[in-house]
Each structure stands twice: as structure tokens, then as C-alpha cells.
PDB file of C-alpha atoms in Angstrom:
ATOM      1  CA  ALA A   1     119.854  27.435  56.753  1.00  0.00           C
ATOM      2  CA  ALA A   2     121.004  30.648  57.274  1.00  0.00           C
ATOM      3  CA  ALA A   3     121.481  32.001  54.287  1.00  0.00           C
ATOM      4  CA  ALA A   4     118.738  31.353  51.987  1.00  0.00           C
ATOM      5  CA  ALA A   5     116.113  33.211  54.475  1.00  0.00           C
ATOM      6  CA  ALA A   6     118.677  35.993  54.030  1.00  0.00           C
ATOM      7  CA  ALA A   7     118.329  36.030  50.662  1.00  0.00           C
ATOM      8  CA  ALA A   8     114.234  34.554  50.386  1.00  0.00           C
ATOM      9  CA  ALA A   9     113.834  37.503  52.898  1.00  0.00           C
ATOM     10  CA  THR A  10     114.718  40.846  50.468  1.00  0.00           C
ATOM     11  CA  SER A  11     114.519  38.148  47.087  1.00  0.00           C
ATOM     12  CA  ASP A  12     110.780  40.199  45.369  1.00  0.00           C
ATOM     13  CA  ILE A  13     107.624  38.320  45.635  1.00  0.00           C
ATOM     14  CA  ASP A  14     105.534  37.375  42.171  1.00  0.00           C
ATOM     15  CA  ALA A  15     102.657  39.494  41.562  1.00  0.00           C
ATOM     16  CA  PRO A  16     101.205  38.365  38.876  1.00  0.00           C
ATOM     17  CA  ASP A  17      98.711  39.569  39.248  1.00  0.00           C
ATOM     18  CA  ALA A  18      98.044  42.783  40.097  1.00  0.00           C
ATOM     19  CA  THR A  19      94.206  43.279  41.930  1.00  0.00           C
ATOM     20  CA  ALA A  20      94.905  39.684  43.522  1.00  0.00           C
ATOM     21  CA  ALA A  21      98.378  41.334  45.174  1.00  0.00           C
ATOM     22  CA  CYS A  22      95.642  44.764  46.090  1.00  0.00           C
ATOM     23  CA  VAL A  23      93.421  42.340  47.745  1.00  0.00           C
ATOM     24  CA  ALA A  24      95.792  40.225  49.770  1.00  0.00           C
ATOM     25  CA  LEU A  25      98.366  43.416  51.128  1.00  0.00           C
ATOM     26  CA  SER A  26      94.819  44.633  51.830  1.00  0.00           C
ATOM     27  CA  ALA A  27      92.833  41.388  54.637  1.00  0.00           C
ATOM     28  CA  ILE A  28      97.178  42.454  56.423  1.00  0.00           C
ATOM     29  CA  LEU A  29      97.359  45.599  55.783  1.00  0.00           C
ATOM     30  CA  GLY A  30      92.862  46.365  57.609  1.00  0.00           C
ATOM     31  CA  CYS A  31      92.761  49.038  54.560  1.00  0.00           C
ATOM     32  CA  ALA A  32      92.030  49.584  50.908  1.00  0.00           C
ATOM     33  CA  VAL A  33      95.601  49.018  48.899  1.00  0.00           C
ATOM     34  CA  SER A  34      95.713  49.758  45.104  1.00  0.00           C
ATOM     35  CA  ALA A  35      97.335  49.625  41.141  1.00  0.00           C
ATOM     36  CA  PRO A  36      97.318  50.812  39.217  1.00  0.00           C
ATOM     37  CA  GLY A  37      94.721  49.183  36.815  1.00  0.00           C
ATOM     38  CA  VAL A  38      93.383  48.382  40.027  1.00  0.00           C
ATOM     39  CA  PRO A  39      90.021  49.667  40.838  1.00  0.00           C
ATOM     40  CA  THR A  40      88.817  50.685  44.183  1.00  0.00           C
ATOM     41  CA  GLY A  41      85.547  50.462  44.205  1.00  0.00           C
ATOM     42  CA  GLY A  42      85.377  54.503  45.537  1.00  0.00           C
ATOM     43  CA  VAL A  43      87.246  53.624  48.287  1.00  0.00           C
ATOM     44  CA  THR A  44      89.234  56.851  48.763  1.00  0.00           C
ATOM     45  CA  GLY A  45      92.562  56.666  50.260  1.00  0.00           C
ATOM     46  CA  ALA A  46      94.143  53.687  48.538  1.00  0.00           C
ATOM     47  CA  ILE A  47      97.283  53.023  48.818  1.00  0.00           C
ATOM     48  CA  GLN A  48      98.562  53.182  45.959  1.00  0.00           C
ATOM     49  CA  ILE A  49     101.478  50.476  45.195  1.00  0.00           C
ATOM     50  CA  VAL A  50     103.196  49.805  42.206  1.00  0.00           C
ATOM     51  CA  LEU A  51     104.634  46.601  40.591  1.00  0.00           C
ATOM     52  CA  VAL A  52     108.243  46.032  38.413  1.00  0.00           C
ATOM     53  CA  ARG A  53     108.113  43.419  36.802  1.00  0.00           C
ATOM     54  CA  GLY A  54     105.100  42.173  37.630  1.00  0.00           C
ATOM     55  CA  ALA A  55     106.825  42.067  41.720  1.00  0.00           C
ATOM     56  CA  ILE A  56     105.877  42.704  44.392  1.00  0.00           C
ATOM     57  CA  THR A  57     109.607  45.013  45.342  1.00  0.00           C
ATOM     58  CA  ASP A  58     111.525  45.084  49.684  1.00  0.00           C
ATOM     59  CA  LYS A  59     111.278  48.709  48.315  1.00  0.00           C
ATOM     60  CA  ILE A  60     107.170  48.516  47.471  1.00  0.00           C
ATOM     61  CA  LEU A  61     106.706  47.398  50.351  1.00  0.00           C
ATOM     62  CA  ASP A  62     108.749  48.591  52.615  1.00  0.00           C
ATOM     63  CA  ALA A  63     106.966  52.139  51.318  1.00  0.00           C
ATOM     64  CA  THR A  64     103.892  50.547  51.348  1.00  0.00           C
ATOM     65  CA  VAL A  65     104.337  50.123  55.758  1.00  0.00           C
ATOM     66  CA  ARG A  66     105.691  53.443  56.213  1.00  0.00           C
ATOM     67  CA  THR A  67     102.932  54.838  54.630  1.00  0.00           C
ATOM     68  CA  LYS A  68     100.974  52.167  56.497  1.00  0.00           C
ATOM     69  CA  PHE A  69     101.845  53.680  60.153  1.00  0.00           C
ATOM     70  CA  SER A  70     102.312  56.975  59.656  1.00  0.00           C
ATOM     71  CA  ALA A  71     101.200  59.949  61.409  1.00  0.00           C
ATOM     72  CA  GLY A  72      98.112  61.138  58.866  1.00  0.00           C
ATOM     73  CA  ARG A  73      96.489  57.749  58.012  1.00  0.00           C
ATOM     74  CA  LEU A  74      96.512  56.585  61.879  1.00  0.00           C
ATOM     75  CA  LYS A  75      94.010  59.377  62.980  1.00  0.00           C
ATOM     76  CA  GLY A  76      95.243  59.476  66.883  1.00  0.00           C
ATOM     77  CA  LYS A  77      95.620  55.861  66.629  1.00  0.00           C
ATOM     78  CA  ALA A  78      98.487  54.569  68.600  1.00  0.00           C
ATOM     79  CA  MET A  79     100.834  52.994  65.785  1.00  0.00           C
ATOM     80  CA  CYS A  80     102.248  50.193  68.185  1.00  0.00           C
ATOM     81  CA  VAL A  81      98.081  49.293  68.114  1.00  0.00           C
ATOM     82  CA  GLU A  82      97.130  49.128  64.622  1.00  0.00           C
ATOM     83  CA  LEU A  83     100.833  47.423  64.414  1.00  0.00           C
ATOM     84  CA  GLY A  84      99.609  45.174  66.300  1.00  0.00           C
ATOM     85  CA  GLU A  85      96.521  44.149  64.798  1.00  0.00           C
ATOM     86  CA  CYS A  86      98.114  44.381  61.361  1.00  0.00           C
ATOM     87  CA  HIS A  87     100.930  41.926  62.500  1.00  0.00           C
ATOM     88  CA  ALA A  88      97.871  39.118  63.658  1.00  0.00           C
ATOM     89  CA  ARG A  89      96.002  39.841  61.147  1.00  0.00           C
ATOM     90  CA  ALA A  90      99.438  38.459  58.428  1.00  0.00           C
ATOM     91  CA  VAL A  91     100.454  35.702  61.199  1.00  0.00           C
ATOM     92  CA  ALA A  92      96.832  34.547  60.651  1.00  0.00           C
ATOM     93  CA  ALA A  93      97.549  34.255  57.099  1.00  0.00           C
ATOM     94  CA  ASP A  94     100.791  32.772  57.500  1.00  0.00           C
ATOM     95  CA  ASP A  95     100.405  30.099  60.408  1.00  0.00           C
ATOM     96  CA  GLY A  96      96.945  29.054  57.587  1.00  0.00           C
ATOM     97  CA  GLY A  97      98.502  27.966  55.488  1.00  0.00           C
ATOM     98  CA  SER A  98      98.130  29.698  52.946  1.00  0.00           C
ATOM     99  CA  ALA A  99     100.144  28.977  49.740  1.00  0.00           C
ATOM    100  CA  GLY A 100     101.008  31.115  46.540  1.00  0.00           C
ATOM    101  CA  LEU A 101     100.629  34.955  46.549  1.00  0.00           C
ATOM    102  CA  LYS A 102      98.993  35.262  50.215  1.00  0.00           C
ATOM    103  CA  GLY A 103     101.864  33.591  51.525  1.00  0.00           C
ATOM    104  CA  ALA A 104     104.623  34.709  51.173  1.00  0.00           C
ATOM    105  CA  LEU A 105     103.678  38.410  51.388  1.00  0.00           C
ATOM    106  CA  ALA A 106     101.827  37.419  54.520  1.00  0.00           C
ATOM    107  CA  ALA A 107     105.657  36.205  55.891  1.00  0.00           C
ATOM    108  CA  ARG A 108     107.154  39.195  54.760  1.00  0.00           C
ATOM    109  CA  ALA A 109     104.565  41.196  56.247  1.00  0.00           C
ATOM    110  CA  ARG A 110     105.149  39.659  59.233  1.00  0.00           C
ATOM    111  CA  SER A 111     109.245  40.793  59.030  1.00  0.00           C
ATOM    112  CA  LYS A 112     108.083  44.565  57.480  1.00  0.00           C
ATOM    113  CA  PHE A 113     106.450  44.763  60.709  1.00  0.00           C
ATOM    114  CA  ALA A 114     108.857  44.519  63.251  1.00  0.00           C
ATOM    115  CA  LYS A 115     111.406  45.786  61.547  1.00  0.00           C
ATOM    116  CA  HIS A 116     109.298  48.942  61.739  1.00  0.00           C
ATOM    117  CA  MET A 117     108.599  49.222  64.979  1.00  0.00           C
ATOM    118  CA  LEU A 118     112.498  48.280  65.962  1.00  0.00           C
ATOM    119  CA  THR A 119     113.314  50.862  64.077  1.00  0.00           C
ATOM    120  CA  GLN A 120     110.111  54.018  65.596  1.00  0.00           C
ATOM    121  CA  LEU A 121     111.705  52.203  68.725  1.00  0.00           C
ATOM    122  CA  ALA A 122     114.850  53.180  68.270  1.00  0.00           C
ATOM    123  CA  GLU A 123     114.518  56.555  66.951  1.00  0.00           C
ATOM    124  CA  ASP A 124     112.510  57.684  70.173  1.00  0.00           C
ATOM    125  CA  ASP A 125     114.634  59.920  71.793  1.00  0.00           C
ATOM    126  CA  GLY A 126     114.254  59.099  75.292  1.00  0.00           C
ATOM    127  CA  ASP A 127     111.526  62.150  77.466  1.00  0.00           C
ATOM    128  CA  ASP A 128     110.748  65.001  75.870  1.00  0.00           C
ATOM    129  CA  LEU A 129     108.014  67.501  77.149  1.00  0.00           C
ATOM    130  CA  TYR A 130     104.864  65.100  76.144  1.00  0.00           C
ATOM    131  CA  PHE A 131     106.284  61.790  76.809  1.00  0.00           C
ATOM    132  CA  GLU A 132     108.875  59.796  79.068  1.00  0.00           C
ATOM    133  CA  GLY A 133     110.691  57.852  77.603  1.00  0.00           C
ATOM    134  CA  GLY A 134     109.419  58.679  73.975  1.00  0.00           C
ATOM    135  CA  ARG A 135     106.501  58.615  72.541  1.00  0.00           C
ATOM    136  CA  HIS A 136     106.760  54.854  70.992  1.00  0.00           C
ATOM    137  CA  ARG A 137     108.049  53.142  73.959  1.00  0.00           C
ATOM    138  CA  GLY A 138     105.408  54.630  75.649  1.00  0.00           C
ATOM    139  CA  ASP A 139     102.779  53.172  73.346  1.00  0.00           C
ATOM    140  CA  PHE A 140     105.145  49.728  73.002  1.00  0.00           C
ATOM    141  CA  ILE A 141     104.571  49.617  76.691  1.00  0.00           C
ATOM    142  CA  ARG A 142     101.019  49.906  77.683  1.00  0.00           C
ATOM    143  CA  ALA A 143     100.329  48.272  74.243  1.00  0.00           C
ATOM    144  CA  LEU A 144     101.823  45.428  75.579  1.00  0.00           C
ATOM    145  CA  GLY A 145     100.707  45.281  79.535  1.00  0.00           C
ATOM    146  CA  ALA A 146      97.533  45.075  77.416  1.00  0.00           C
ATOM    147  CA  GLY A 147      97.719  41.997  75.083  1.00  0.00           C
ATOM    148  CA  ALA A 148      97.513  44.258  72.288  1.00  0.00           C
ATOM    149  CA  VAL A 149     101.238  43.501  71.839  1.00  0.00           C
ATOM    150  CA  SER A 150     101.750  39.689  70.408  1.00  0.00           C
ATOM    151  CA  SER A 151     104.927  36.407  70.930  1.00  0.00           C
ATOM    152  CA  HIS A 152     104.438  36.356  67.630  1.00  0.00           C
ATOM    153  CA  LEU A 153     105.796  39.484  67.050  1.00  0.00           C
ATOM    154  CA  LEU A 154     107.790  39.889  70.093  1.00  0.00           C
ATOM    155  CA  GLU A 155     109.976  37.086  68.384  1.00  0.00           C
ATOM    156  CA  ASP A 156     109.684  38.719  64.190  1.00  0.00           C
ATOM    157  CA  MET A 157     111.445  41.584  66.055  1.00  0.00           C
ATOM    158  CA  LEU A 158     113.811  39.977  68.723  1.00  0.00           C
ATOM    159  CA  ASP A 159     114.734  37.952  64.064  1.00  0.00           C
ATOM    160  CA  ALA A 160     115.020  41.694  63.224  1.00  0.00           C
ATOM    161  CA  THR A 161     117.566  42.795  65.966  1.00  0.00           C
ATOM    162  CA  ARG A 162     120.765  42.423  64.149  1.00  0.00           C
ATOM    163  CA  ASN A 163     122.866  45.625  64.960  1.00  0.00           C
ATOM    164  CA  GLU A 164     123.427  47.765  68.089  1.00  0.00           C
ATOM    165  CA  LYS A 165     120.952  50.472  68.016  1.00  0.00           C
ATOM    166  CA  ALA A 166     117.593  47.427  67.716  1.00  0.00           C
ATOM    167  CA  ALA A 167     119.790  46.169  70.964  1.00  0.00           C
ATOM    168  CA  ARG A 168     120.050  49.103  73.167  1.00  0.00           C
ATOM    169  CA  SER A 169     116.113  49.548  72.422  1.00  0.00           C
ATOM    170  CA  TRP A 170     116.003  46.112  73.903  1.00  0.00           C
ATOM    171  CA  GLU A 171     117.158  46.949  77.367  1.00  0.00           C
ATOM    172  CA  GLU A 172     115.311  50.101  77.187  1.00  0.00           C
ATOM    173  CA  LEU A 173     112.477  48.233  76.970  1.00  0.00           C
ATOM    174  CA  LEU A 174     112.864  45.499  79.425  1.00  0.00           C
ATOM    175  CA  ARG A 175     114.119  48.628  82.047  1.00  0.00           C
ATOM    176  CA  ARG A 176     111.147  50.649  81.250  1.00  0.00           C
ATOM    177  CA  SER A 177     109.214  47.811  82.340  1.00  0.00           C
ATOM    178  CA  PHE A 178     110.468  46.067  84.967  1.00  0.00           C
ATOM    179  CA  ALA A 179     110.287  50.060  85.794  1.00  0.00           C
ATOM    180  CA  ALA A 180     106.544  50.318  85.242  1.00  0.00           C
ATOM    181  CA  LEU A 181     106.312  47.333  87.847  1.00  0.00           C
ATOM    182  CA  GLY A 182     107.040  49.043  91.058  1.00  0.00           C
ATOM    183  CA  GLU A 183     103.585  51.494  89.479  1.00  0.00           C
ATOM    184  CA  VAL A 184     101.232  49.043  89.734  1.00  0.00           C
ATOM    185  CA  VAL A 185      99.171  48.335  91.980  1.00  0.00           C
ATOM    186  CA  LEU A 186      98.347  45.993  94.364  1.00  0.00           C
ATOM    187  CA  ASP A 187      95.128  44.618  95.614  1.00  0.00           C
TER     188      ASP A 187
END
């Protein structure tokens, strides 16, 4: 069963209708997504995807996620908050029993968002001149405390933890989260 789940997580997602693929991804990402031959309706700055033989490949979805959460697209918004909102939309589409393309994209996007968050947390270098403990870790802990990180995202992140580097990120997050409890002002 685990081998089947791993194979499904890396297989291409059939998308014979490029317009439907763009609409489904736009709904999950909360921004315009376009492909060659798909009108953008006058929207500028759409994330561009390319279907390969009528399918969305893992590489295309990875690139789409990286593009969505690039600094230029976030425009000052915390990546953790934006990612949490996208993940919540994917959960709603996935848990809503969406079949076909929308359901497949939602399920895969959940996994991609969790892996992206883990990667960003693992790549934080720790304390620097501006951010104690690293920018993404600090943002993540604040988002967690504010309720912007759902239990579904935490579960998906735990499911995506596959190596020692990701495990160390969890250890650091837990350590910092418990340390932050000591700073909470009690009435």
C-alpha cells in the first residue's frame, strides 16, 4: 500500500483539458494560472504552466508551487500564511470529494505545499541580523500561534518528513515553540 501511495504521489496528473486544469489550479492557488492556448481573461501576471502530453507533471507542479511562494509574488505577505490559505483551499477541494482532475490536483497540491514548507524551514539558517531563528521558522511559529496553520497542514508536513534534515527542522520548531511559551503574558 505504501508503494502504491508513493507511486501515485509522483505520477503525472491527466489533464486533457488545459482550461479545466488552469481553473482548478487557480482555485487552489488563489491566483490566475494559465497555459498556452488558454485565455487569461485579461489578467496579467498569471502563473504559466505547460501541460506535457496532456498531463501536469510533478516538475510542473513543483515549479508552480515555487513560483506561487516566491518573494516577488508574496509582496510582503508571510509565506506561511499564504501557504496555509492555499493548503486550506486544497483540503476543502480534496475533502469535498472532488473527483477527477480537481480532486487529483487538490490531493497532490496538499503534499506539495507541505513539502515546500518543510524545505523552507529546513533551509532557514537560524539566527541572522533581522530574524531570530530564521525568517520562515519565526513566521511559522507566529502563524501557528495565530491559528493560521491548520492541523491538516501539520499532518501533511509530518507525512512529508522523510529525511534527517526535515526531522531536525521539527526538533528546532518544537524547541522554539516551547521556548516561546515562556514569553506568553499571563493575566
